[in-house]
Short mmCIF file of C-alpha atoms and ligand atoms in Angstrom, two decimals:
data_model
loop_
_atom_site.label_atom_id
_atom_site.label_comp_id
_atom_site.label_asym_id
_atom_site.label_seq_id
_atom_site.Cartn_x
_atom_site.Cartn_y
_atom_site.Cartn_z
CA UNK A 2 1.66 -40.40 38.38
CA UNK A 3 -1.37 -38.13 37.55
CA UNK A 4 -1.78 -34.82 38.66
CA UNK A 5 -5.23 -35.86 40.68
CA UNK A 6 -3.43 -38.80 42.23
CA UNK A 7 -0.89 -36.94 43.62
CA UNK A 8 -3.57 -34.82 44.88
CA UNK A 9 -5.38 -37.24 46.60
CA UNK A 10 -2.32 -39.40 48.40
CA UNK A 11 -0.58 -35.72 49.47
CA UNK A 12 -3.32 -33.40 51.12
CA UNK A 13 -4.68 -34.55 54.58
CA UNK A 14 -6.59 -31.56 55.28
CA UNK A 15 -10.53 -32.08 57.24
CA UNK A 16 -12.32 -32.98 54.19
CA UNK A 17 -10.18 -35.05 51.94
CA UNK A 18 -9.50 -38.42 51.23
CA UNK A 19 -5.92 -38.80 52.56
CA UNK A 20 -6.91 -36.94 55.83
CA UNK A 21 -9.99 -39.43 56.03
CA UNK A 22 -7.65 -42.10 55.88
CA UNK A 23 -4.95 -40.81 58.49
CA UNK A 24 -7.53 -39.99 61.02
CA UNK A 25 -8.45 -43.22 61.72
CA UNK A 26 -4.97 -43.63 63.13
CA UNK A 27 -3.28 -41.84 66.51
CA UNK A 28 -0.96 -39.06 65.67
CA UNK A 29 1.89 -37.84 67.34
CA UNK A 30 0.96 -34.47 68.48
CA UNK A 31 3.69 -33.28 70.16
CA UNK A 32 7.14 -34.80 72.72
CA UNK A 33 6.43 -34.92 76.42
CA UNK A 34 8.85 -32.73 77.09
CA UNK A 35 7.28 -29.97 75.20
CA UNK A 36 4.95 -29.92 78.38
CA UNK A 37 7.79 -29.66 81.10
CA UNK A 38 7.68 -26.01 81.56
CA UNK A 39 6.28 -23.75 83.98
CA UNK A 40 3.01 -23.67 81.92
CA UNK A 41 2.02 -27.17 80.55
CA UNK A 42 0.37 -25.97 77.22
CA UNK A 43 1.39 -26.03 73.63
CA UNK A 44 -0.33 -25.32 70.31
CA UNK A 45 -0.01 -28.10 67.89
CA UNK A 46 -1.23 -28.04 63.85
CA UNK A 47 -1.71 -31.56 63.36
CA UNK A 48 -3.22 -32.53 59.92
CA UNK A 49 -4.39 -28.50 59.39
CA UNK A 50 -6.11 -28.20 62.62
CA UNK A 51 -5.10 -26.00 65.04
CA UNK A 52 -4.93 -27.63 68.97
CA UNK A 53 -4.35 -27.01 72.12
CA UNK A 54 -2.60 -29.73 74.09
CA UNK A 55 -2.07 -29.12 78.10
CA UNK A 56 -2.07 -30.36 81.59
CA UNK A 57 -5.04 -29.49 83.49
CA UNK A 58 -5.08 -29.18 87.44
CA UNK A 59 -4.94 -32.99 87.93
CA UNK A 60 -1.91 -33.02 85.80
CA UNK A 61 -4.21 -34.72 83.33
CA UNK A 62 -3.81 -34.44 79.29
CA UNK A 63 -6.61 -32.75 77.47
CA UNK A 64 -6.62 -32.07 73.52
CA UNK A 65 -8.75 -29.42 72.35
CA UNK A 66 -9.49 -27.07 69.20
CA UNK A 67 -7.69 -24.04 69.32
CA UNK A 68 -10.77 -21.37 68.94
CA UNK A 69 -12.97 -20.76 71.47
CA UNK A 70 -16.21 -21.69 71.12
CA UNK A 71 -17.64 -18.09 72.47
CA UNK A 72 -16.33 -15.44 69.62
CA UNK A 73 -13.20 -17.44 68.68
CA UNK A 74 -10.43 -15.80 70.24
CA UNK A 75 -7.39 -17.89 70.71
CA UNK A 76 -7.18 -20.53 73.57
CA UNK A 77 -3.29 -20.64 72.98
CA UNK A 78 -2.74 -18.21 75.55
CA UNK A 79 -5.25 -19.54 77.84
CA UNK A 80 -5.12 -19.46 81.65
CA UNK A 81 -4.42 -22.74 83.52
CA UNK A 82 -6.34 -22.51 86.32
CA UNK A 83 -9.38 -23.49 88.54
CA UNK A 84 -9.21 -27.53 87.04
CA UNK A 85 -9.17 -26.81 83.17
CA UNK A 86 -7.98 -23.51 80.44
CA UNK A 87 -10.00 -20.37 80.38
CA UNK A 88 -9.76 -18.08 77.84
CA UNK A 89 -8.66 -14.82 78.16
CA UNK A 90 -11.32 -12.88 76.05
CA UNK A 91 -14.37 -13.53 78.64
CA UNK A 92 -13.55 -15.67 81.03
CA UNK A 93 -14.96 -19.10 79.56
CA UNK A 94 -13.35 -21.98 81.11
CA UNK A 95 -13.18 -25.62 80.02
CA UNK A 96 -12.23 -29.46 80.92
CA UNK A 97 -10.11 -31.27 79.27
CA UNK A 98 -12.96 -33.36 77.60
CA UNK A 99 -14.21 -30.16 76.54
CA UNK A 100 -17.15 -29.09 78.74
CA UNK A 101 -17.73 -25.48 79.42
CA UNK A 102 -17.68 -25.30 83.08
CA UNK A 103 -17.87 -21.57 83.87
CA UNK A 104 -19.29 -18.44 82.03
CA UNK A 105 -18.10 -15.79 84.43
CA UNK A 106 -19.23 -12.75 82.61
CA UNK A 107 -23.03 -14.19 81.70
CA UNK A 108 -25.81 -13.60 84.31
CA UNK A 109 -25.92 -15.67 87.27
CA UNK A 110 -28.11 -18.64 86.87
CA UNK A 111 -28.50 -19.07 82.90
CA UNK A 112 -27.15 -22.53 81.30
CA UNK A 113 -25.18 -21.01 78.54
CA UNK A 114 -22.43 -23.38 79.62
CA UNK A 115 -24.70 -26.18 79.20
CA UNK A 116 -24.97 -25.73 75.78
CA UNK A 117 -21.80 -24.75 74.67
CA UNK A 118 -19.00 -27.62 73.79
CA UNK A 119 -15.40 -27.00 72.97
CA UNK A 120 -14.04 -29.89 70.43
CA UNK A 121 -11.84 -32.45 72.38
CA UNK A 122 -10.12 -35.20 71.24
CA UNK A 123 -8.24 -38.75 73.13
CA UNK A 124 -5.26 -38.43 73.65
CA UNK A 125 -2.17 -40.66 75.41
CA UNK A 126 0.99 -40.51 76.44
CA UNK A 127 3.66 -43.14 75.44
CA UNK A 128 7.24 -43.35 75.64
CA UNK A 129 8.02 -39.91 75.73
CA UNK A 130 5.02 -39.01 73.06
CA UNK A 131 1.65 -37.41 73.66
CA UNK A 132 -0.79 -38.99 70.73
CA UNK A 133 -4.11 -37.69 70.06
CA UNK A 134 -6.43 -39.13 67.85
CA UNK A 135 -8.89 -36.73 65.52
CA UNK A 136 -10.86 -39.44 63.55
CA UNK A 137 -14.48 -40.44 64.08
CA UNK A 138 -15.86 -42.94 66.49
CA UNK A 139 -13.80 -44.42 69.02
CA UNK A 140 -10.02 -44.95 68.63
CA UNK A 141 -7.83 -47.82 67.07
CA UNK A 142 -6.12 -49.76 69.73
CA UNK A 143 -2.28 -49.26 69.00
CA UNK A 144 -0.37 -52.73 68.10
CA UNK A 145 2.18 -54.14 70.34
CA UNK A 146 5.05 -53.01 68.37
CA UNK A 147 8.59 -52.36 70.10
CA UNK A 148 8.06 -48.80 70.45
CA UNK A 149 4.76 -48.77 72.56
CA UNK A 150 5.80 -52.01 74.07
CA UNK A 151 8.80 -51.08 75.90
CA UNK A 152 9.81 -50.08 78.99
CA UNK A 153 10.13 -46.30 79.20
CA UNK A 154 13.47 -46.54 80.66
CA UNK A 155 14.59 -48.15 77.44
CA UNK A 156 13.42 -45.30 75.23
CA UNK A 157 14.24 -42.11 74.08
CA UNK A 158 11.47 -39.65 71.67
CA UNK A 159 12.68 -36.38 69.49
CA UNK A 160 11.15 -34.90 66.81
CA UNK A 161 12.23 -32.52 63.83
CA UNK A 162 10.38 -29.66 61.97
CA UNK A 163 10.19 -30.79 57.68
CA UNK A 164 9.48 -28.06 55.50
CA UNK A 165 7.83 -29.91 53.14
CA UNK A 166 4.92 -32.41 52.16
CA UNK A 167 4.77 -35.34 55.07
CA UNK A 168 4.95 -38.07 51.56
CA UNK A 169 8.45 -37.16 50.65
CA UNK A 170 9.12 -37.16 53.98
CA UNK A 171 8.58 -40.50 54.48
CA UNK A 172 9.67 -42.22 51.45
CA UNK A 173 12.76 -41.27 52.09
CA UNK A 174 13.14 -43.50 55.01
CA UNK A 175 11.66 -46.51 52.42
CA UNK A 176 14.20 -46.12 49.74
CA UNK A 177 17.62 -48.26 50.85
CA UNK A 178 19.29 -47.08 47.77
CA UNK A 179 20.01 -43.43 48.63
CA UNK A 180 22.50 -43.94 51.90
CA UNK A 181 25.22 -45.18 49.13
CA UNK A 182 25.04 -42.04 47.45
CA UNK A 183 23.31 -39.25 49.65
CA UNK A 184 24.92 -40.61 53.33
CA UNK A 185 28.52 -41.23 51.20
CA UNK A 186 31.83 -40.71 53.24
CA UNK A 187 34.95 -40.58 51.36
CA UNK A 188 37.25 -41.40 54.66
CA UNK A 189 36.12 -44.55 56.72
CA UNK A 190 38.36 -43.23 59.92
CA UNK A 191 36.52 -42.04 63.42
CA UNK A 192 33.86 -44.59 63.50
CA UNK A 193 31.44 -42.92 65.98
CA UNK A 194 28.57 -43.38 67.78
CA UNK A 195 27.10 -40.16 68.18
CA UNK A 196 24.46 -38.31 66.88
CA UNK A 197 23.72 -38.46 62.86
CA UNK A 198 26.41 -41.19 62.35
CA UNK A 199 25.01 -44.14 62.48
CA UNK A 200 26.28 -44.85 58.56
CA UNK A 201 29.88 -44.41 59.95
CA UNK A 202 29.88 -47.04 63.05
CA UNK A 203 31.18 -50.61 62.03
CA UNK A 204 28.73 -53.25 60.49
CA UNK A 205 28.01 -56.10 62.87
CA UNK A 206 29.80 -58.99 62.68
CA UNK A 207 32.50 -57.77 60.87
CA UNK A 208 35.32 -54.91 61.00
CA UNK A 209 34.42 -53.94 57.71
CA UNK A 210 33.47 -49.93 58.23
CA UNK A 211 29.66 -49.57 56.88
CA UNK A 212 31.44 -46.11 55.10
CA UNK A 213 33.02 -48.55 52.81
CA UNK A 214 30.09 -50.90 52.43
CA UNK A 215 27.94 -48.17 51.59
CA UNK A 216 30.52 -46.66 49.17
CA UNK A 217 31.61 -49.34 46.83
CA UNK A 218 28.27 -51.44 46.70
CA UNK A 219 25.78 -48.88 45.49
CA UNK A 220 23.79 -51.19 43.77
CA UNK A 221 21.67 -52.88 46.34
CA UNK A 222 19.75 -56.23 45.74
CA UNK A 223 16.15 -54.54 46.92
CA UNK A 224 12.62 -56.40 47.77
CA UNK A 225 9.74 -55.62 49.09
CA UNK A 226 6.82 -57.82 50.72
CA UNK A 227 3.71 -56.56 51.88
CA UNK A 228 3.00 -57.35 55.77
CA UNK A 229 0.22 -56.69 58.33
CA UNK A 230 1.56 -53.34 59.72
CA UNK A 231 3.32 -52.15 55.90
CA UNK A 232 6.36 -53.26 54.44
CA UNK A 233 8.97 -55.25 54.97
CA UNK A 234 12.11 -54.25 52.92
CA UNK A 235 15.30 -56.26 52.72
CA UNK A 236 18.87 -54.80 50.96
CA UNK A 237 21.23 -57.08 50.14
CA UNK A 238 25.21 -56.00 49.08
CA UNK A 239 27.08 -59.36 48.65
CA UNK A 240 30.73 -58.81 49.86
CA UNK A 241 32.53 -59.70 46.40
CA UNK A 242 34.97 -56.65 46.63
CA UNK A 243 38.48 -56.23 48.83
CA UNK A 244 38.68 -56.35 52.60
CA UNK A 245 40.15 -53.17 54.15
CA UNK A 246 43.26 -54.93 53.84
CA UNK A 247 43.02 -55.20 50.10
CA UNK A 248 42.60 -58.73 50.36
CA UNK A 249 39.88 -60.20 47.83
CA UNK A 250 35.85 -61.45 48.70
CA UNK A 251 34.81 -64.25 47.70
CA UNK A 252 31.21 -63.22 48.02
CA UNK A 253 30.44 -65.80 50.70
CA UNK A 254 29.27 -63.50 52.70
CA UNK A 255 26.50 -60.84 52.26
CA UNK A 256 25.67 -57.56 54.15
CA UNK A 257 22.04 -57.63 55.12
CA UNK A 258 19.67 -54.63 55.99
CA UNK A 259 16.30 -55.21 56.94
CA UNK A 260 13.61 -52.19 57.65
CA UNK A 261 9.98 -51.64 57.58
CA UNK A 262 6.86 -49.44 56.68
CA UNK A 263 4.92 -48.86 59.26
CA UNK A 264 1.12 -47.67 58.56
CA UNK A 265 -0.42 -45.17 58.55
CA UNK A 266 3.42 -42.63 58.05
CA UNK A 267 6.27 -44.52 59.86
CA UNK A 268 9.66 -46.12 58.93
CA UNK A 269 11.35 -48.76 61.31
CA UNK A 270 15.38 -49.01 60.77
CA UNK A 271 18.29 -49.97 63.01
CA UNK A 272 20.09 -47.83 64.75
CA UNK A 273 22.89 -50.28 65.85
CA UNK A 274 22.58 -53.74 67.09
CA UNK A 275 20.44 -52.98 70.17
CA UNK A 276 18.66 -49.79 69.16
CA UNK A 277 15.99 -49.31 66.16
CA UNK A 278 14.21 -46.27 65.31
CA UNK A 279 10.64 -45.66 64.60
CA UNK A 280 9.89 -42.59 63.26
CA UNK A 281 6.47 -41.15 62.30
CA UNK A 282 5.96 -38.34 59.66
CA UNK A 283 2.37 -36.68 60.95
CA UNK A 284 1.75 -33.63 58.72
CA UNK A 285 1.28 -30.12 60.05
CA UNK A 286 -0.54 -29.06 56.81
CA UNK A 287 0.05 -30.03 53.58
CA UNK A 288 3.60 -28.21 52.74
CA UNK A 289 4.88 -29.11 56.17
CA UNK A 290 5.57 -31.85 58.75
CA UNK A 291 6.89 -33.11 61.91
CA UNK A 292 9.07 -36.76 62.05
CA UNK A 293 8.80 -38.14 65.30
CA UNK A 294 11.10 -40.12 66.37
CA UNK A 295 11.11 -43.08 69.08
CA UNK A 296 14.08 -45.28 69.71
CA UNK A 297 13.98 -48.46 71.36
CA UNK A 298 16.71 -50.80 73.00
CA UNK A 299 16.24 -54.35 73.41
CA UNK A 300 19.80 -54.22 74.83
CA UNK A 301 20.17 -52.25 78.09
CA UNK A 302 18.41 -48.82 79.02
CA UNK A 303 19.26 -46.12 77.07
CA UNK A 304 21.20 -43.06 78.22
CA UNK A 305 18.16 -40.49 77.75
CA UNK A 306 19.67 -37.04 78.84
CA UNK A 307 23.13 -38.23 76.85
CA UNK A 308 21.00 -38.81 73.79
CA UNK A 309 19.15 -35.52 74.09
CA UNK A 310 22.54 -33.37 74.81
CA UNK A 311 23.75 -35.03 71.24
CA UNK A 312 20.38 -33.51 69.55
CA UNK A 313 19.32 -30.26 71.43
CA UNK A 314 22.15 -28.23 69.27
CA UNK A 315 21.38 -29.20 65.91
CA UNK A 316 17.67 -27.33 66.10
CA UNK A 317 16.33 -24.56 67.66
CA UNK A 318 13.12 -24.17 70.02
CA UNK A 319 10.33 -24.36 70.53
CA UNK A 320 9.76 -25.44 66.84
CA UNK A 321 12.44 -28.19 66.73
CA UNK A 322 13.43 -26.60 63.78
CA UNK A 323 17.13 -27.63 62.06
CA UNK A 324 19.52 -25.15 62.25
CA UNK A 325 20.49 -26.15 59.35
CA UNK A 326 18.45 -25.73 56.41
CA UNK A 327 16.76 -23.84 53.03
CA UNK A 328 17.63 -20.52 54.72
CA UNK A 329 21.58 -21.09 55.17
CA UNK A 330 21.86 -23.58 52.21
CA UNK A 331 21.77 -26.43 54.45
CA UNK A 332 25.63 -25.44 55.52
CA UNK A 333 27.12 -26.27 51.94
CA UNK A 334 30.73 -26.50 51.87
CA UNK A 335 31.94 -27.02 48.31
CA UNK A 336 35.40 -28.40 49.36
CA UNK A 337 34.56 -30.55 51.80
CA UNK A 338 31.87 -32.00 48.66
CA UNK A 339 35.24 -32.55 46.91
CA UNK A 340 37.21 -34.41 49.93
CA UNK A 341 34.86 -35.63 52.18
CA UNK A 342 30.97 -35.98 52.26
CA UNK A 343 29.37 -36.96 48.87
CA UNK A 344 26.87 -33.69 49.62
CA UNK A 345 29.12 -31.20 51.26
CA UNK A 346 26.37 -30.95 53.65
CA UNK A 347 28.05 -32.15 56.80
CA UNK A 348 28.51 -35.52 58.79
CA UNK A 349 24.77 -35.30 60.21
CA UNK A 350 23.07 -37.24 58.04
CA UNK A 351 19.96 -35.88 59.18
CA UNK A 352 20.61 -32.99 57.27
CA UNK A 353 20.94 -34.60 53.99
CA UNK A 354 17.48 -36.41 54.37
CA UNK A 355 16.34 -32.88 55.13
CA UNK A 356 18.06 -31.51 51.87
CA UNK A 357 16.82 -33.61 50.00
CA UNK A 358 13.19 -34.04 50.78
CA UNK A 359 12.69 -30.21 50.94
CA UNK A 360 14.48 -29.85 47.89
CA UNK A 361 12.01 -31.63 46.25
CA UNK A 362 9.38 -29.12 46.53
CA UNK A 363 6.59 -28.14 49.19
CA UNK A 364 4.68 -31.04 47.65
CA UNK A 365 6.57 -33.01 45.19
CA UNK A 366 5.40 -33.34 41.45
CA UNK A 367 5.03 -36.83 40.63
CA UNK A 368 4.11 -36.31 37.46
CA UNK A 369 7.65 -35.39 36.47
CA UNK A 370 9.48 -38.30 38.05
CA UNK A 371 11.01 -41.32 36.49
CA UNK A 372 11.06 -44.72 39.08
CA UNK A 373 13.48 -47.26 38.64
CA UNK A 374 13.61 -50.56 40.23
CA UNK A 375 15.46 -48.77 43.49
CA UNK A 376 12.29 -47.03 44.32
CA UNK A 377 10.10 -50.67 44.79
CA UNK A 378 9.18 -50.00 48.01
CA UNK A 379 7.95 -46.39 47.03
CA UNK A 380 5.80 -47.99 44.02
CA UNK A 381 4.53 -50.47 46.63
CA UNK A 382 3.68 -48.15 49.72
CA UNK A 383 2.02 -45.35 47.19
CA UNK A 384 -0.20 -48.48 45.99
CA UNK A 385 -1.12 -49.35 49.36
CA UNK A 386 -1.48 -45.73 50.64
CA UNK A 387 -4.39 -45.64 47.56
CA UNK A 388 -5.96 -48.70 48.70
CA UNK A 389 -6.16 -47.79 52.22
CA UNK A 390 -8.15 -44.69 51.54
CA UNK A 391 -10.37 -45.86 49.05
CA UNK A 392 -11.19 -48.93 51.48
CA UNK A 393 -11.74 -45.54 54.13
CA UNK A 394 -13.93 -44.48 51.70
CA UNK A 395 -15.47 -47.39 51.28
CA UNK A 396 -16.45 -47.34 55.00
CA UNK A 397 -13.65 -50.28 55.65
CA UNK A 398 -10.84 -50.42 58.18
CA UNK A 399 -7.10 -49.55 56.77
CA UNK A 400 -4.38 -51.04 57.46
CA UNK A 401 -3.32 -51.48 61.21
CA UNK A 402 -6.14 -50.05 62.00
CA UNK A 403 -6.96 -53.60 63.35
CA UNK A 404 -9.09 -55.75 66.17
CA UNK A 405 -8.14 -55.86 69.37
CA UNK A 406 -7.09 -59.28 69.58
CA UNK A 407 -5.02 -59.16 66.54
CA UNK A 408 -3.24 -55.30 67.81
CA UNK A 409 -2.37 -57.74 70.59
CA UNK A 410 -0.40 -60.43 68.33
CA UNK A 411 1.69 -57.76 66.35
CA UNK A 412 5.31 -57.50 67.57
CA UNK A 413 8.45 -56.42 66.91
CA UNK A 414 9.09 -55.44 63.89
CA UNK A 415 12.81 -56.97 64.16
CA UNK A 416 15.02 -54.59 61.88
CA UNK A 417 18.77 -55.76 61.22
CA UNK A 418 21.94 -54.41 59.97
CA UNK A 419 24.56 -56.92 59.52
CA UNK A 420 27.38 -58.94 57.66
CA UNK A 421 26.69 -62.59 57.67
CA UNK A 422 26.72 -65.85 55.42
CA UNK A 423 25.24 -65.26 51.64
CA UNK A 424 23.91 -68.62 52.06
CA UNK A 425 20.80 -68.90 54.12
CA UNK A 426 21.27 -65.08 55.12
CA UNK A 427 17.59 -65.50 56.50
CA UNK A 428 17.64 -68.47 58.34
CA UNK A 429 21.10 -67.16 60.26
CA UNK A 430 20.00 -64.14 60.80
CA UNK A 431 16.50 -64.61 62.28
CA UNK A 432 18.25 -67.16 65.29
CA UNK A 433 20.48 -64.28 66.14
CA UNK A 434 17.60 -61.86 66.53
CA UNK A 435 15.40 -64.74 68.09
CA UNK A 436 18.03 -64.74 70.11
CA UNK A 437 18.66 -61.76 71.48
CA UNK A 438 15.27 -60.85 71.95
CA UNK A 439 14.71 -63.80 74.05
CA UNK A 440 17.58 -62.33 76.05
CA UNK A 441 15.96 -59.35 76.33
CA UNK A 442 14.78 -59.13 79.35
CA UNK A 443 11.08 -57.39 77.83
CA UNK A 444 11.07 -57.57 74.19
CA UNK A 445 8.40 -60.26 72.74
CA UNK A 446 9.03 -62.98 70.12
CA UNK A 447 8.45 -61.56 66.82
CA UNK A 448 6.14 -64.12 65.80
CA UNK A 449 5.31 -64.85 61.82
CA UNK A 450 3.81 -61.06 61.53
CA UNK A 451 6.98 -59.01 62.06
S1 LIG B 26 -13.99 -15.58 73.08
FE1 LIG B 26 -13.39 -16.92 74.64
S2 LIG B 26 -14.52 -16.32 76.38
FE2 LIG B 26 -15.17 -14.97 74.82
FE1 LIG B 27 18.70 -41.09 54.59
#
């Protein structure tokens, strides 16, 4: 890649291309529980711009720049009070949309406050997720996917501080060849659920540990289609190997892992059978980012408070930021890289996305890298990502950034991580997940889109 490329997909600053392009979709701009203390008010960067995101009297969500419009001091410690957030300098106190409503230390009578606006921006709360949107005009509406779509008692939202550029970030989560290698266990026993495991949990359909999968097929069949929302990306390991017994494979059957791009930053994967995971990557300037991410069950409600208690411990707050990481050398343990974990980084794979993304650099150099046919879906969503904002620039709509109507007819997407027949893998497997979204109870047919 060229040095000015890299440029303009990476920096999403006001002002440049790439931040053109991601304003025109929502961003995630901060968890709803971020708001449950005794003063509903947090301080977001989103995208280089500093916010201020809080609950006004009505218990209503405003979104508003950070400096006051007066002389600029900082609305971050703002009072709550009297309907809206006054700043402390002089008294100035505004509505969530961003109106000045009082100008306590001006003379009586003038209309100062008239003519003074404090930048405000939409915002929404989904799922567990407070999204604001910071583009011109008015804002996209948001496609019927699983994670917006379902009910809130079948969801769960977290989020995680990235020390580097949000790009790396998310190609990670596009690149089905790393878990062989980065996510590598060397012992398939204690199959768990919990947190940061998911690689370790038995493959459905089979008792064949995913450990072992991962470990002795590291050669993935890869593809890559381009959809309406992204990227639809499909790895195949046909089961020619032993059994756990030893016994050989005869290939007949295949292990299948579907996932997805998601415009404008997101990944979609499986968590398990029920559960997927949609996770955003919404810069906080250029060398940093947040992932956001929701999961959704099309199986039964979710145990939320369980779910948290497995994640609260491996990061520290307010900043959701990993324990773990470039300060302590990610917890590296050389002998356990010799018996047990491929990176001697720990079971929580979580942790080895975050080593290595941020070892890549603030902002990677992609002038110095060498793709190989692993990295298709990279290639693909870097080509896209250059199309989108020169169509921006153009004046055109991006991807997903879609009408109404056709936000309506975009479901799913269905991800899948399975064992089933080699032959007509595609056919099988889309009548089980037909299935058991039918049995769903909320969850919509896919349709041909997802
Ligand atoms: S700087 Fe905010 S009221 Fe004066
Ligand atoms: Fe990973």
């Amino acid at each position: 890649m060229r040095e000015e490329e890299n440029v303009r997909l990476t920096r999403t600053g006001p002002g440049t291309p790439a931040g053109a392009w991601m304003r025109r979709y929502w961003q995630p701009v901060a968890l709803s529980e971020e708001l449950d203390g005794v003063r509903p008010l947090v301080a977001p960067k989103v995208l280089g711009q500093d916010l201020v995101l809080f609950r006004d009297g009505d218990g209503e969500l405003g979104l508003v720049d950070r400096g006051c419009p007066h002389r600029g001091a900082d609305l971050a410690l703002g009072r709550l009070e009297d309907g809206g957030l006054r700043c402390c300098f002089h008294g100035w106190l505004f509505g969530r949309d961003g109106t000045c409503l009082d100008t306590p230390a001006e003379p009586a009578g003038g209309n100062l406050a008239a003519r003074v606006r404090l930048g405000s921006y939409p915002v929404r709360e989904i799922n567990g997720v407070i999204w604001g949107y910071l583009g011109p005009g008015e804002p996209p509406q948001l496609p019927a996917l699983d994670c917006f779509e379902a009910p809130a008692g079948h969801t769960f939202a977290w989020k995680g501080l990235l020390e580097c550029n949000w790009l790396q970030a998310l190609e990670v989560g596009i690149d089905p060849a790393h878990a062989s290698y980065l996510h590598r266990f060397f012992q398939d026993e204690d199959p768990s659920e919990s947190y940061g495991r998911q690689f370790r949990a038995a493959s459905r359909g089979t008792d064949l540990p995913m450990t072992k999968i991962l470990r002795e097929y590291g050669r993935p069949d890869i593809d890559a289609v381009r959809t309406p929302y992204g990227i639809r990306i499909t790895a195949l390991r046909t089961l020619d190997g032993t059994d756990t017994e030893g016994r050989p494979m005869d290939g007949s059957r295949t292990h299948v892992r579907v996932t997805h791009q998601v415009f404008p930053h997101g990944f979609h994967i499986p968590l398990d059978a029920d559960t997927a995971i949609t996770q955003w990557h919404v810069p906080i300037d250029d060398a940093s980012c947040y992932w956001y991410a929701q999961f959704t069950s099309v199986g039964g409600p979710v145990d939320r408070a369980e779910m948290r208690r497995q994640r609260v411990d491996a990061v520290t707050l307010p900043d959701y930021r990993p324990r773990f990481g470039r300060s302590n050398g990610y917890g590296y343990d050389p002998v356990e890289q010799l018996a047990t974990t491929y990176t001697g980084l720990g079971t929580d794979i979580n942790v080895h996305d975050q080593w290595a993304v941020e070892g890549q650099g603030a902002i990677q150099d992609r002038t110095r890298e060498h793709l190989g046919r692993s990295d298709k879906a990279i290639v693909m969503y870097r080509r896209m990502l250059g199309e989108a904002i020169t169509a921006v620039e153009r004046g055109e709509d991006p991807p997903l950034v879609l009408p109404a109507e056709r936000a309506a007819g975009l479901r799913g997407p269905v991800t899948l991580d399975g064992i089933g027949p080699t032959e007509g893998w595609a056919e099988h497997w889309t009548a089980v997940t037909a299935k058991q979204r039918a049995e769903s109870g909320w969850a919509q047919a896919a349709g041909t889109d997802g």
